Amino acid sequence: MKLPHLLPLSLALLTLADNKPPKPPAPCTIRSHSTGTFFDLNPIAVHPVKKALSGAESPHSWRAKGYHYAANFSVNFCAPVVEEVKDVVGVEKGLWGNVSAFYEMGGKVYSLGNQNTEPVIQGRNLILNYTNGSPCPSPPSKRQLHIHTPNRPKDKDSEDKDKHDDDDDDDDDDKKPDHKKPSKDKDQPIRRKAALIHLLCDRDPLAPKVALAFLGTLDECTYSFAARSMAACGGVLTPQQTLSPGGVFGVIALIAVLVYLVGGCVYQRSVLHQRGWRQMPNYSMWAGCLGFFVDIFVIATSSCARLLPRNRGYSRVSLGNQHRGRGTNSEDENRLIDQLDEEWDD
């Protein structure tokens, strides 16, 4: 038995936990690689109540007023809105339950994006982005983008040139064929509304849990919001304890036993030059304990064997043989007495 090989085996068991691959981050959390700050947006996410108590108000998503916009907004963080939205413009019915931001205008519901559980950090800014909302309005055409110069007097040469250009345009229109060319707008991808939420730290204990404000939109396609909350301040990531107190005690006891066995075997083999089972630390004590338990087992089994019922038929047979033996001995005695009497008479 080569017990010194237990040392590298024990070391391998102790370092096995450190070789596990890192776990992926939890949804709606992120850690800054520059500052090491950990952000968790799950506390500000609103979840629907399955069984509302009698008299209790049903929860609603975080709302922002559009002061300079003709609609108000409902937004949730890393989760769909708790309101039941229907007939969302330009969104398939199967995705209505995945809308994380929306607004109503003119009796219609417009989505600002679907659920996203991966916030991003840009510099020192914490950003949450929703995409794939309702279709955006078509961009203005080139004619609408044409900038007209103010009216000013024109000279005769410029008027003749403009008139000549108009005549050329009319001639070109006459030369065009009757069929229409395909529009390039059909080949372009459909632009969809999106929401960009900038989360700001607010450590005021008297402030609301989330203060959501609508900042504005430039092209009615990307809507910007600012959300102040304690969750955006970040903190230190505390690793979750995976073992119970009993499990921790068991690991400590296992390590102590391994150290005792390995250290004792190395000492017995190198210093006392023991071989075989005598390399075990305190071999005589463990052998005595083993012999003690063996004796206890033998005594217990023998005591139980006495309590077992015996075979009565065998006793009767032995008694019959004993009586037969007694009868044989009496006949021999009588025969010897008769023989002595005859000799005495002679």
Short mmCIF file of C-alpha atoms in Angstrom, two decimals:
data_model
loop_
_atom_site.label_atom_id
_atom_site.label_comp_id
_atom_site.label_asym_id
_atom_site.label_seq_id
_atom_site.Cartn_x
_atom_site.Cartn_y
_atom_site.Cartn_z
CA MET A 1 0.00 0.00 0.00
CA LYS A 2 1.54 3.32 -1.13
CA LEU A 3 0.04 5.87 1.21
CA PRO A 4 2.30 8.83 0.30
CA HIS A 5 0.34 9.12 -2.95
CA LEU A 6 -2.59 10.45 -0.88
CA LEU A 7 -0.87 13.83 -0.56
CA PRO A 8 -1.22 14.90 -4.22
CA LEU A 9 -4.74 13.43 -4.27
CA SER A 10 -5.79 15.57 -1.31
CA LEU A 11 -4.26 18.66 -2.88
CA ALA A 12 -6.17 17.97 -6.08
CA LEU A 13 -9.43 17.69 -4.14
CA LEU A 14 -8.77 20.98 -2.36
CA THR A 15 -8.07 22.86 -5.62
CA LEU A 16 -10.96 21.30 -7.55
CA ALA A 17 -13.38 24.03 -6.52
CA ASP A 18 -11.10 26.79 -7.84
CA ASN A 19 -11.00 25.31 -11.36
CA LYS A 20 -14.74 25.68 -11.99
CA PRO A 21 -15.67 27.98 -14.89
CA PRO A 22 -17.13 31.37 -13.86
CA LYS A 23 -20.89 31.56 -13.73
CA PRO A 24 -22.67 33.93 -16.15
CA PRO A 25 -23.99 37.13 -14.56
CA ALA A 26 -27.54 37.13 -13.30
CA PRO A 27 -30.19 38.84 -15.45
CA CYS A 28 -30.46 42.63 -15.11
CA THR A 29 -27.05 42.90 -13.40
CA ILE A 30 -23.69 44.23 -14.56
CA ARG A 31 -20.26 44.87 -13.05
CA SER A 32 -18.08 47.78 -14.08
CA HIS A 33 -14.64 46.59 -15.17
CA SER A 34 -13.06 49.99 -14.50
CA THR A 35 -14.37 50.71 -10.98
CA GLY A 36 -15.53 47.24 -9.92
CA THR A 37 -18.97 48.59 -8.96
CA PHE A 38 -21.80 46.08 -9.16
CA PHE A 39 -25.24 47.20 -10.39
CA ASP A 40 -28.45 45.26 -9.83
CA LEU A 41 -31.68 46.61 -11.37
CA ASN A 42 -33.91 43.77 -10.20
CA PRO A 43 -35.18 45.68 -7.12
CA ILE A 44 -36.80 48.35 -9.32
CA ALA A 45 -38.48 45.89 -11.70
CA VAL A 46 -42.26 45.72 -11.25
CA HIS A 47 -43.82 42.25 -11.38
CA PRO A 48 -47.53 41.44 -11.72
CA VAL A 49 -49.43 40.08 -8.74
CA LYS A 50 -51.01 36.70 -9.47
CA LYS A 51 -53.68 36.88 -6.78
CA ALA A 52 -54.51 40.43 -5.83
CA LEU A 53 -55.84 40.89 -2.30
CA SER A 54 -59.29 42.32 -1.84
CA GLY A 55 -59.10 46.09 -1.74
CA ALA A 56 -55.44 46.21 -2.79
CA GLU A 57 -54.45 48.30 -5.78
CA SER A 58 -53.02 46.44 -8.73
CA PRO A 59 -49.39 47.39 -9.47
CA HIS A 60 -48.53 49.48 -12.50
CA SER A 61 -45.35 50.19 -14.41
CA TRP A 62 -43.24 53.29 -13.88
CA ARG A 63 -44.80 56.27 -15.62
CA ALA A 64 -43.38 59.42 -17.13
CA LYS A 65 -45.32 62.49 -18.27
CA GLY A 66 -44.71 63.85 -21.73
CA TYR A 67 -44.98 67.56 -20.96
CA HIS A 68 -43.97 68.63 -24.46
CA TYR A 69 -45.32 65.45 -26.08
CA ALA A 70 -48.97 64.56 -26.62
CA ALA A 71 -48.75 61.29 -24.63
CA ASN A 72 -47.61 59.76 -21.34
CA PHE A 73 -45.25 56.78 -21.12
CA SER A 74 -45.20 53.51 -19.15
CA VAL A 75 -41.83 51.84 -18.64
CA ASN A 76 -40.60 48.79 -16.73
CA PHE A 77 -37.01 47.75 -16.03
CA CYS A 78 -35.73 44.40 -17.35
CA ALA A 79 -39.27 43.05 -17.46
CA PRO A 80 -42.44 43.50 -19.52
CA VAL A 81 -44.95 46.10 -18.42
CA VAL A 82 -47.54 44.81 -15.98
CA GLU A 83 -50.38 46.45 -17.89
CA GLU A 84 -52.20 44.29 -20.42
CA VAL A 85 -51.46 45.86 -23.80
CA LYS A 86 -53.46 44.89 -26.88
CA ASP A 87 -53.53 45.86 -30.54
CA VAL A 88 -49.99 47.23 -30.49
CA VAL A 89 -49.28 49.04 -33.75
CA GLY A 90 -46.90 47.11 -36.01
CA VAL A 91 -46.10 44.38 -33.45
CA GLU A 92 -47.11 40.73 -33.77
CA LYS A 93 -49.67 39.42 -31.31
CA GLY A 94 -47.22 36.91 -29.84
CA LEU A 95 -44.92 39.78 -28.78
CA TRP A 96 -47.54 41.92 -27.02
CA GLY A 97 -46.66 40.35 -23.68
CA ASN A 98 -42.98 41.23 -24.15
CA VAL A 99 -43.37 45.01 -24.47
CA SER A 100 -41.31 46.88 -21.84
CA ALA A 101 -42.23 50.47 -22.76
CA PHE A 102 -45.25 51.95 -24.54
CA TYR A 103 -47.48 55.00 -24.90
CA GLU A 104 -51.01 55.64 -26.14
CA MET A 105 -51.94 58.29 -28.66
CA GLY A 106 -55.17 58.73 -30.58
CA GLY A 107 -56.63 55.50 -29.16
CA LYS A 108 -53.69 53.43 -30.42
CA VAL A 109 -50.89 51.71 -28.48
CA TYR A 110 -47.30 52.22 -29.64
CA SER A 111 -44.45 50.05 -28.40
CA LEU A 112 -41.04 51.52 -27.60
CA GLY A 113 -39.23 48.19 -27.45
CA ASN A 114 -39.20 44.67 -26.09
CA GLN A 115 -37.75 43.30 -22.87
CA ASN A 116 -33.99 43.52 -22.36
CA THR A 117 -32.16 42.12 -19.32
CA GLU A 118 -28.64 43.25 -20.25
CA PRO A 119 -27.78 46.82 -19.17
CA VAL A 120 -24.58 48.34 -20.52
CA ILE A 121 -22.01 50.76 -19.12
CA GLN A 122 -20.70 53.52 -21.38
CA GLY A 123 -17.95 55.33 -19.55
CA ARG A 124 -19.52 56.03 -16.17
CA ASN A 125 -23.09 55.97 -17.47
CA LEU A 126 -25.47 53.07 -16.88
CA ILE A 127 -27.72 52.57 -19.91
CA LEU A 128 -30.70 50.29 -20.55
CA ASN A 129 -31.92 50.07 -24.15
CA TYR A 130 -35.16 48.66 -25.59
CA THR A 131 -35.52 47.99 -29.33
CA ASN A 132 -37.91 46.46 -31.92
CA GLY A 133 -40.92 48.59 -31.07
CA SER A 134 -43.63 49.89 -33.37
CA PRO A 135 -42.64 51.12 -36.84
CA CYS A 136 -41.35 54.69 -37.03
CA PRO A 137 -42.87 57.25 -39.38
CA SER A 138 -41.30 57.32 -42.81
CA PRO A 139 -38.39 59.77 -43.09
CA PRO A 140 -39.10 63.06 -44.90
CA SER A 141 -38.48 63.06 -48.63
CA LYS A 142 -35.86 65.13 -50.40
CA ARG A 143 -38.45 67.65 -51.51
CA GLN A 144 -39.44 68.24 -47.88
CA LEU A 145 -35.80 68.65 -46.92
CA HIS A 146 -35.21 71.27 -49.68
CA ILE A 147 -34.40 74.61 -48.09
CA HIS A 148 -35.97 77.58 -49.86
CA THR A 149 -33.96 80.76 -49.97
CA PRO A 150 -35.72 84.02 -49.17
CA ASN A 151 -37.26 85.95 -52.02
CA ARG A 152 -34.80 88.26 -53.69
CA PRO A 153 -34.74 90.00 -57.06
CA LYS A 154 -33.31 87.96 -59.85
CA ASP A 155 -31.53 89.22 -62.88
CA LYS A 156 -32.63 88.44 -66.36
CA ASP A 157 -29.95 85.83 -67.01
CA SER A 158 -30.90 83.81 -63.96
CA GLU A 159 -34.60 83.93 -64.89
CA ASP A 160 -33.79 82.69 -68.39
CA LYS A 161 -31.66 79.89 -66.93
CA ASP A 162 -34.40 78.75 -64.56
CA LYS A 163 -36.90 78.80 -67.37
CA HIS A 164 -34.56 76.78 -69.56
CA ASP A 165 -34.11 74.19 -66.73
CA ASP A 166 -37.88 73.92 -66.30
CA ASP A 167 -38.27 73.32 -70.03
CA ASP A 168 -35.62 70.59 -69.90
CA ASP A 169 -37.42 68.93 -67.01
CA ASP A 170 -40.67 68.97 -68.95
CA ASP A 171 -38.95 67.40 -71.95
CA ASP A 172 -37.48 64.68 -69.75
CA ASP A 173 -40.86 63.92 -68.27
CA ASP A 174 -42.30 63.56 -71.78
CA LYS A 175 -39.53 61.16 -72.76
CA LYS A 176 -40.13 58.87 -69.76
CA PRO A 177 -41.96 55.61 -70.47
CA ASP A 178 -45.41 55.02 -69.14
CA HIS A 179 -44.43 52.22 -66.69
CA LYS A 180 -43.36 53.26 -63.21
CA LYS A 181 -40.03 52.37 -61.69
CA PRO A 182 -40.02 50.39 -58.46
CA SER A 183 -39.75 52.54 -55.38
CA LYS A 184 -36.57 52.29 -53.38
CA ASP A 185 -38.48 52.70 -50.13
CA LYS A 186 -39.70 49.11 -50.34
CA ASP A 187 -36.15 47.78 -50.27
CA GLN A 188 -35.19 49.75 -47.19
CA PRO A 189 -35.61 48.01 -43.77
CA ILE A 190 -38.42 49.20 -41.56
CA ARG A 191 -37.22 51.47 -38.79
CA ARG A 192 -38.73 50.74 -35.40
CA LYS A 193 -39.15 52.73 -32.23
CA ALA A 194 -36.66 52.31 -29.38
CA ALA A 195 -36.23 53.56 -25.83
CA LEU A 196 -32.93 54.72 -24.33
CA ILE A 197 -32.97 54.90 -20.52
CA HIS A 198 -30.14 56.66 -18.68
CA LEU A 199 -30.03 55.55 -15.04
CA LEU A 200 -28.71 58.06 -12.50
CA CYS A 201 -27.75 57.55 -8.87
CA ASP A 202 -30.01 59.09 -6.20
CA ARG A 203 -29.04 58.44 -2.56
CA ASP A 204 -31.79 60.57 -1.04
CA PRO A 205 -33.67 58.29 1.42
CA LEU A 206 -36.83 60.39 1.08
CA ALA A 207 -36.85 60.24 -2.72
CA PRO A 208 -39.17 57.79 -4.52
CA LYS A 209 -37.83 54.40 -5.50
CA VAL A 210 -37.67 55.46 -9.16
CA ALA A 211 -38.09 58.97 -10.60
CA LEU A 212 -38.65 58.55 -14.34
CA ALA A 213 -38.56 61.54 -16.68
CA PHE A 214 -39.05 61.79 -20.45
CA LEU A 215 -36.25 63.78 -22.08
CA GLY A 216 -37.53 63.90 -25.65
CA THR A 217 -37.27 62.51 -29.15
CA LEU A 218 -35.84 64.00 -32.34
CA ASP A 219 -37.21 61.77 -35.07
CA GLU A 220 -40.13 60.03 -33.31
CA CYS A 221 -38.07 56.86 -33.44
CA THR A 222 -35.70 56.97 -30.45
CA TYR A 223 -37.15 58.13 -27.13
CA SER A 224 -34.80 59.18 -24.33
CA PHE A 225 -35.56 58.81 -20.61
CA ALA A 226 -33.72 59.52 -17.36
CA ALA A 227 -34.36 57.38 -14.28
CA ARG A 228 -33.06 58.34 -10.84
CA SER A 229 -32.88 55.51 -8.32
CA MET A 230 -30.82 54.05 -5.48
CA ALA A 231 -30.31 50.92 -7.61
CA ALA A 232 -28.20 52.96 -10.04
CA CYS A 233 -25.68 53.82 -7.30
CA GLY A 234 -24.18 50.35 -7.37
CA GLY A 235 -22.34 48.52 -4.62
CA VAL A 236 -20.07 45.59 -3.87
CA LEU A 237 -20.89 42.14 -5.17
CA THR A 238 -21.34 39.74 -2.23
CA PRO A 239 -20.90 36.12 -3.32
CA GLN A 240 -23.76 33.86 -2.34
CA GLN A 241 -22.96 31.12 0.14
CA THR A 242 -23.61 27.79 -1.57
CA LEU A 243 -22.96 25.59 1.49
CA SER A 244 -25.01 25.43 4.66
CA PRO A 245 -23.31 25.68 8.09
CA GLY A 246 -23.39 21.89 8.33
CA GLY A 247 -21.75 21.59 4.93
CA VAL A 248 -18.98 24.03 5.93
CA PHE A 249 -18.33 22.03 9.11
CA GLY A 250 -18.22 18.82 7.08
CA VAL A 251 -15.66 20.27 4.65
CA ILE A 252 -13.47 21.42 7.57
CA ALA A 253 -13.70 17.98 9.22
CA LEU A 254 -12.82 16.25 5.94
CA ILE A 255 -9.75 18.46 5.49
CA ALA A 256 -8.66 17.77 9.09
CA VAL A 257 -8.98 13.99 8.56
CA LEU A 258 -6.98 14.17 5.32
CA VAL A 259 -4.23 16.17 6.99
CA TYR A 260 -4.13 13.71 9.91
CA LEU A 261 -3.91 10.65 7.64
CA VAL A 262 -1.41 12.09 5.17
CA GLY A 263 0.82 13.69 7.79
CA GLY A 264 0.79 10.61 10.02
CA CYS A 265 1.59 8.25 7.14
CA VAL A 266 4.51 10.41 6.02
CA TYR A 267 5.88 10.51 9.58
CA GLN A 268 5.48 6.76 10.16
CA ARG A 269 7.13 5.90 6.86
CA SER A 270 10.01 8.39 6.83
CA VAL A 271 10.89 8.62 10.52
CA LEU A 272 9.84 5.28 12.05
CA HIS A 273 10.43 3.30 8.81
CA GLN A 274 7.12 1.47 9.06
CA ARG A 275 5.63 -0.44 6.16
CA GLY A 276 2.20 -1.80 5.28
CA TRP A 277 -0.71 -1.01 7.59
CA ARG A 278 1.72 0.01 10.33
CA GLN A 279 2.23 3.25 8.39
CA MET A 280 -1.14 4.38 9.65
CA PRO A 281 -0.87 6.95 12.47
CA ASN A 282 -1.59 5.41 15.91
CA TYR A 283 -1.83 1.94 14.39
CA SER A 284 -1.81 0.10 17.77
CA MET A 285 -4.68 2.27 19.08
CA TRP A 286 -6.84 1.72 15.99
CA ALA A 287 -6.03 -2.02 16.01
CA GLY A 288 -7.06 -2.23 19.69
CA CYS A 289 -10.30 -0.40 18.94
CA LEU A 290 -11.01 -2.77 16.08
CA GLY A 291 -10.35 -5.81 18.29
CA PHE A 292 -12.64 -4.37 20.97
CA PHE A 293 -15.51 -3.99 18.53
CA VAL A 294 -14.89 -7.53 17.23
CA ASP A 295 -15.12 -8.94 20.78
CA ILE A 296 -18.32 -7.00 21.42
CA PHE A 297 -19.77 -8.44 18.23
CA VAL A 298 -18.85 -12.01 19.19
CA ILE A 299 -20.34 -11.62 22.67
CA ALA A 300 -23.53 -10.14 21.28
CA THR A 301 -23.96 -12.94 18.70
CA SER A 302 -23.28 -15.69 21.26
CA SER A 303 -25.81 -14.16 23.68
CA CYS A 304 -28.40 -14.07 20.95
CA ALA A 305 -27.67 -17.70 20.05
CA ARG A 306 -28.54 -18.82 23.59
CA LEU A 307 -31.98 -17.28 23.28
CA LEU A 308 -32.78 -19.36 20.22
CA PRO A 309 -35.10 -22.40 20.83
CA ARG A 310 -33.35 -25.81 20.94
CA ASN A 311 -34.40 -29.06 19.22
CA ARG A 312 -36.40 -31.12 21.79
CA GLY A 313 -36.46 -34.29 19.70
CA TYR A 314 -32.71 -34.65 20.00
CA SER A 315 -32.97 -34.43 23.82
CA ARG A 316 -35.53 -37.22 23.92
CA VAL A 317 -33.34 -39.43 21.79
CA SER A 318 -30.39 -38.80 24.04
CA LEU A 319 -32.50 -39.55 27.11
CA GLY A 320 -33.69 -42.80 25.56
CA ASN A 321 -30.13 -43.81 24.89
CA GLN A 322 -29.23 -42.91 28.45
CA HIS A 323 -32.02 -45.14 29.84
CA ARG A 324 -30.93 -47.90 27.56
CA GLY A 325 -27.39 -47.55 28.85
CA ARG A 326 -28.63 -47.72 32.45
CA GLY A 327 -30.58 -50.92 31.70
CA THR A 328 -27.53 -52.54 30.15
CA ASN A 329 -25.40 -51.72 33.17
CA SER A 330 -27.91 -53.29 35.63
CA GLU A 331 -28.03 -56.55 33.65
CA ASP A 332 -24.26 -56.76 33.68
CA GLU A 333 -24.23 -56.23 37.44
CA ASN A 334 -26.81 -59.01 37.99
CA ARG A 335 -24.86 -61.37 35.78
CA LEU A 336 -21.66 -60.65 37.71
CA ILE A 337 -23.43 -61.26 41.04
CA ASP A 338 -24.83 -64.58 39.84
CA GLN A 339 -21.40 -65.66 38.69
CA LEU A 340 -19.86 -64.81 42.04
CA ASP A 341 -22.59 -66.71 43.86
CA GLU A 342 -21.93 -69.83 41.81
CA GLU A 343 -18.21 -69.65 42.47
CA TRP A 344 -18.85 -69.17 46.18
CA ASP A 345 -21.07 -72.25 46.28
CA ASP A 346 -18.41 -74.34 44.64
#
